[in-house]
Amino acid sequence: MPLYFFHVYHDGPSRDEVGENLADGHAAWREATAMAGEMLKDLDGSLKPGHDWNLEVTDTKAKILFRLTISADRPQ
Amino acid sequence: MPQSKASTGRTNDLLSALGRDQIDLLSPHITTENLDQGVILSEAGDETEFVYFPHSGMLSLLAVLNDGRAIETAMVGREGAVGAMAGLGLYISEVRVVVQLRAEVSKIAASRFRKATARSDVLRDLCMNSNEVLLAQTRVTAACNAVHVIEARFCRWLLHTADRAGNDPINLTQQFLAEMLGVRRTSVTEVARRVQGMGAIEYSRGSIKIQDRKLLERLACECYATLSARSVL
C-alpha cells in the first residue's frame, strides 16, 4: 500500500515524518477529511482572523495530492 | 501472605487491605506472573476466567465496536482489580482487557474467587468497590472523550500512564495511542508533534519521555486531577 503524509500548517509547519500506509488516494482523502475534522475541533479559538489552517497530503515524492484550507478573516 | 506479595515488593492496594481471614481464603489459589505489553487477557464477550490484581504496570479496558475499532474506557493499576465482578456472579466480560504497560499481577481463577467471595462479606465489598471505581472512571472518560480536545486528552492520558509506569519509559506506538483515545493515528501524530514542540515531551521511535511534567499538567484537561483526586487511579 502506498505511503501518504499528512502535514499541518498553522502558524508554522508541522511535518508528518511517519506517514500512513493507505489503500489508495481515495482512502488518503478520507483520512485527511477525518483528521481535519478532529483537528478543527481542537482549534478551539486558536485560529485567529487573518490566519489560515492547512492540511496537505503528500506522497513519498513530496508531491501535494490534496490540500484542505480553513481561512479566517474579519471583513472590514 | 507470601503469594500475594509481588517479587518487586510493590503490592496491589486491594489485596494489601485484606485481613488474614480473606487472605487465607484466596492465597492457596493465587499465582503471580509478569505480563508483557500488548497481551490481550480477554476479549469482549468472553467468559471471565481470571480476576487480576496488578502490583505494577497497567491494564486497559476497551469497548469494542462492530467494525473492530476499540476505545479505552478505564485503566487499572495497583489500586484496583480487573474481573472482580466475577466474584458476584458476572460471568461474561463486556470489555477487551489488554496489558497497556508491562505488568506484574496476581491472578485467581474466577471460579475460585467466586467460592471465596460467597464466604466473605469483605470480599463482596471488594467486588462492589472495584466495580464502582471502574464505573467512576468510565463516566469521567465518556464526558472527557465527548467534550475535551485531543491535545488535552492526550496529555491527561500520558500523565495517568506515567503515574503507573514509574521509572519505566512509556513505549507506545501512535496507533496504540490513537486507539486509547478513540482518534485517528494521524491526529495523534500531529498532537504529539505539537506537545513535543512546546517542550512537554520527547517522542521518538514509539518511546515517550516526559520532559516537563508541570507543563503537561497545564495542558491536560481537568479529568487528570478529577480522577486522581478521587483516588480512582
mmCIF file with all atom_site columns, N, CA and C in Angstrom, chain B residues 62-90:
data_model
loop_
_atom_site.group_PDB
_atom_site.id
_atom_site.type_symbol
_atom_site.label_atom_id
_atom_site.label_alt_id
_atom_site.label_comp_id
_atom_site.label_asym_id
_atom_site.label_entity_id
_atom_site.label_seq_id
_atom_site.pdbx_PDB_ins_code
_atom_site.Cartn_x
_atom_site.Cartn_y
_atom_site.Cartn_z
_atom_site.occupancy
_atom_site.B_iso_or_equiv
_atom_site.pdbx_formal_charge
_atom_site.auth_seq_id
_atom_site.auth_comp_id
_atom_site.auth_asym_id
_atom_site.auth_atom_id
_atom_site.pdbx_PDB_model_num
ATOM 1  N N  . LEU B 1 62 ? -11.124 -1.903  27.178 1.00 0.00 ? 62 LEU B N  1
ATOM 2  C CA . LEU B 1 62 ? -11.543 -1.270  25.936 1.00 0.00 ? 62 LEU B CA 1
ATOM 3  C C  . LEU B 1 62 ? -12.945 -1.707  25.535 1.00 0.00 ? 62 LEU B C  1
ATOM 4  N N  . ALA B 1 63 ? -13.743 -0.744  25.112 1.00 0.00 ? 63 ALA B N  1
ATOM 5  C CA . ALA B 1 63 ? -15.018 -1.071  24.469 1.00 0.00 ? 63 ALA B CA 1
ATOM 6  C C  . ALA B 1 63 ? -14.711 -1.340  22.997 1.00 0.00 ? 63 ALA B C  1
ATOM 7  N N  . VAL B 1 64 ? -15.289 -2.385  22.435 1.00 0.00 ? 64 VAL B N  1
ATOM 8  C CA . VAL B 1 64 ? -15.002 -2.772  21.055 1.00 0.00 ? 64 VAL B CA 1
ATOM 9  C C  . VAL B 1 64 ? -16.261 -2.621  20.208 1.00 0.00 ? 64 VAL B C  1
ATOM 10 N N  . LEU B 1 65 ? -16.105 -1.919  19.089 1.00 0.00 ? 65 LEU B N  1
ATOM 11 C CA . LEU B 1 65 ? -17.246 -1.697  18.199 1.00 0.00 ? 65 LEU B CA 1
ATOM 12 C C  . LEU B 1 65 ? -17.313 -2.788  17.132 1.00 0.00 ? 65 LEU B C  1
ATOM 13 N N  . ASN B 1 66 ? -18.445 -2.853  16.442 1.00 0.00 ? 66 ASN B N  1
ATOM 14 C CA . ASN B 1 66 ? -18.643 -3.907  15.435 1.00 0.00 ? 66 ASN B CA 1
ATOM 15 C C  . ASN B 1 66 ? -17.616 -3.855  14.309 1.00 0.00 ? 66 ASN B C  1
ATOM 16 N N  . ASP B 1 67 ? -17.135 -2.643  13.971 1.00 0.00 ? 67 ASP B N  1
ATOM 17 C CA . ASP B 1 67 ? -16.175 -2.534  12.869 1.00 0.00 ? 67 ASP B CA 1
ATOM 18 C C  . ASP B 1 67 ? -14.739 -2.817  13.324 1.00 0.00 ? 67 ASP B C  1
ATOM 19 N N  . GLY B 1 68 ? -14.584 -3.210  14.573 1.00 0.00 ? 68 GLY B N  1
ATOM 20 C CA . GLY B 1 68 ? -13.262 -3.584  15.063 1.00 0.00 ? 68 GLY B CA 1
ATOM 21 C C  . GLY B 1 68 ? -12.558 -2.474  15.817 1.00 0.00 ? 68 GLY B C  1
ATOM 22 N N  . ARG B 1 69 ? -13.060 -1.233  15.692 1.00 0.00 ? 69 ARG B N  1
ATOM 23 C CA . ARG B 1 69 ? -12.415 -0.161  16.438 1.00 0.00 ? 69 ARG B CA 1
ATOM 24 C C  . ARG B 1 69 ? -12.654 -0.350  17.929 1.00 0.00 ? 69 ARG B C  1
ATOM 25 N N  . ALA B 1 70 ? -11.677 0.111   18.703 1.00 0.00 ? 70 ALA B N  1
ATOM 26 C CA . ALA B 1 70 ? -11.782 -0.049  20.159 1.00 0.00 ? 70 ALA B CA 1
ATOM 27 C C  . ALA B 1 70 ? -11.381 1.259   20.815 1.00 0.00 ? 70 ALA B C  1
ATOM 28 N N  . ILE B 1 71 ? -11.924 1.525   21.977 1.00 0.00 ? 71 ILE B N  1
ATOM 29 C CA . ILE B 1 71 ? -11.570 2.748   22.706 1.00 0.00 ? 71 ILE B CA 1
ATOM 30 C C  . ILE B 1 71 ? -11.491 2.428   24.189 1.00 0.00 ? 71 ILE B C  1
ATOM 31 N N  . GLU B 1 72 ? -10.513 3.050   24.832 1.00 0.00 ? 72 GLU B N  1
ATOM 32 C CA . GLU B 1 72 ? -10.310 2.779   26.246 1.00 0.00 ? 72 GLU B CA 1
ATOM 33 C C  . GLU B 1 72 ? -11.430 3.391   27.089 1.00 0.00 ? 72 GLU B C  1
ATOM 34 N N  . THR B 1 73 ? -11.957 2.612   28.015 1.00 0.00 ? 73 THR B N  1
ATOM 35 C CA . THR B 1 73 ? -12.992 3.123   28.912 1.00 0.00 ? 73 THR B CA 1
ATOM 36 C C  . THR B 1 73 ? -12.480 3.248   30.340 1.00 0.00 ? 73 THR B C  1
ATOM 37 N N  . ALA B 1 74 ? -11.443 2.495   30.662 1.00 0.00 ? 74 ALA B N  1
ATOM 38 C CA . ALA B 1 74 ? -10.873 2.588   32.015 1.00 0.00 ? 74 ALA B CA 1
ATOM 39 C C  . ALA B 1 74 ? -9.492  1.945   32.015 1.00 0.00 ? 74 ALA B C  1
ATOM 40 N N  . MET B 1 75 ? -8.677  2.343   32.990 1.00 0.00 ? 75 MET B N  1
ATOM 41 C CA . MET B 1 75 ? -7.362  1.726   33.165 1.00 0.00 ? 75 MET B CA 1
ATOM 42 C C  . MET B 1 75 ? -7.219  1.301   34.621 1.00 0.00 ? 75 MET B C  1
ATOM 43 N N  . VAL B 1 76 ? -6.585  0.160   34.804 1.00 0.00 ? 76 VAL B N  1
ATOM 44 C CA . VAL B 1 76 ? -6.473  -0.382  36.165 1.00 0.00 ? 76 VAL B CA 1
ATOM 45 C C  . VAL B 1 76 ? -5.010  -0.670  36.473 1.00 0.00 ? 76 VAL B C  1
ATOM 46 N N  . GLY B 1 77 ? -4.564  -0.118  37.578 1.00 0.00 ? 77 GLY B N  1
ATOM 47 C CA . GLY B 1 77 ? -3.201  -0.372  38.042 1.00 0.00 ? 77 GLY B CA 1
ATOM 48 C C  . GLY B 1 77 ? -3.235  -0.973  39.430 1.00 0.00 ? 77 GLY B C  1
ATOM 49 N N  . ARG B 1 78 ? -2.212  -0.633  40.186 1.00 0.00 ? 78 ARG B N  1
ATOM 50 C CA . ARG B 1 78 ? -2.012  -1.204  41.522 1.00 0.00 ? 78 ARG B CA 1
ATOM 51 C C  . ARG B 1 78 ? -3.215  -1.001  42.454 1.00 0.00 ? 78 ARG B C  1
ATOM 52 N N  . GLU B 1 79 ? -4.016  0.041   42.146 1.00 0.00 ? 79 GLU B N  1
ATOM 53 C CA . GLU B 1 79 ? -5.113  0.390   43.047 1.00 0.00 ? 79 GLU B CA 1
ATOM 54 C C  . GLU B 1 79 ? -6.355  -0.464  42.873 1.00 0.00 ? 79 GLU B C  1
ATOM 55 N N  . GLY B 1 80 ? -6.416  -1.267  41.823 1.00 0.00 ? 80 GLY B N  1
ATOM 56 C CA . GLY B 1 80 ? -7.683  -1.927  41.526 1.00 0.00 ? 80 GLY B CA 1
ATOM 57 C C  . GLY B 1 80 ? -7.565  -3.375  41.118 1.00 0.00 ? 80 GLY B C  1
ATOM 58 N N  . ALA B 1 81 ? -8.637  -3.848  40.508 1.00 0.00 ? 81 ALA B N  1
ATOM 59 C CA . ALA B 1 81 ? -8.691  -5.233  40.033 1.00 0.00 ? 81 ALA B CA 1
ATOM 60 C C  . ALA B 1 81 ? -9.495  -5.271  38.744 1.00 0.00 ? 81 ALA B C  1
ATOM 61 N N  . VAL B 1 82 ? -9.223  -6.282  37.927 1.00 0.00 ? 82 VAL B N  1
ATOM 62 C CA . VAL B 1 82 ? -9.994  -6.496  36.706 1.00 0.00 ? 82 VAL B CA 1
ATOM 63 C C  . VAL B 1 82 ? -10.719 -7.828  36.824 1.00 0.00 ? 82 VAL B C  1
ATOM 64 N N  . GLY B 1 83 ? -12.014 -7.782  36.571 1.00 0.00 ? 83 GLY B N  1
ATOM 65 C CA . GLY B 1 83 ? -12.807 -9.019  36.578 1.00 0.00 ? 83 GLY B CA 1
ATOM 66 C C  . GLY B 1 83 ? -13.387 -9.367  37.928 1.00 0.00 ? 83 GLY B C  1
ATOM 67 N N  . ALA B 1 84 ? -13.284 -8.415  38.882 1.00 0.00 ? 84 ALA B N  1
ATOM 68 C CA . ALA B 1 84 ? -13.711 -8.733  40.249 1.00 0.00 ? 84 ALA B CA 1
ATOM 69 C C  . ALA B 1 84 ? -15.206 -9.021  40.339 1.00 0.00 ? 84 ALA B C  1
ATOM 70 N N  . MET B 1 85 ? -15.995 -8.482  39.404 1.00 0.00 ? 85 MET B N  1
ATOM 71 C CA . MET B 1 85 ? -17.432 -8.740  39.468 1.00 0.00 ? 85 MET B CA 1
ATOM 72 C C  . MET B 1 85 ? -17.758 -10.217 39.235 1.00 0.00 ? 85 MET B C  1
ATOM 73 N N  . ALA B 1 86 ? -16.783 -10.958 38.742 1.00 0.00 ? 86 ALA B N  1
ATOM 74 C CA . ALA B 1 86 ? -16.964 -12.408 38.615 1.00 0.00 ? 86 ALA B CA 1
ATOM 75 C C  . ALA B 1 86 ? -17.241 -13.019 39.984 1.00 0.00 ? 86 ALA B C  1
ATOM 76 N N  . GLY B 1 87 ? -16.750 -12.347 41.020 1.00 0.00 ? 87 GLY B N  1
ATOM 77 C CA . GLY B 1 87 ? -16.982 -12.831 42.377 1.00 0.00 ? 87 GLY B CA 1
ATOM 78 C C  . GLY B 1 87 ? -18.441 -12.781 42.769 1.00 0.00 ? 87 GLY B C  1
ATOM 79 N N  . LEU B 1 88 ? -19.202 -11.916 42.102 1.00 0.00 ? 88 LEU B N  1
ATOM 80 C CA . LEU B 1 88 ? -20.632 -11.788 42.402 1.00 0.00 ? 88 LEU B CA 1
ATOM 81 C C  . LEU B 1 88 ? -21.482 -12.461 41.324 1.00 0.00 ? 88 LEU B C  1
ATOM 82 N N  . GLY B 1 89 ? -20.825 -13.210 40.469 1.00 0.00 ? 89 GLY B N  1
ATOM 83 C CA . GLY B 1 89 ? -21.594 -13.995 39.505 1.00 0.00 ? 89 GLY B CA 1
ATOM 84 C C  . GLY B 1 89 ? -21.653 -13.434 38.111 1.00 0.00 ? 89 GLY B C  1
ATOM 85 N N  . LEU B 1 90 ? -20.914 -12.353 37.837 1.00 0.00 ? 90 LEU B N  1
ATOM 86 C CA . LEU B 1 90 ? -20.886 -11.834 36.464 1.00 0.00 ? 90 LEU B CA 1
ATOM 87 C C  . LEU B 1 90 ? -19.880 -12.671 35.676 1.00 0.00 ? 90 LEU B C  1
#
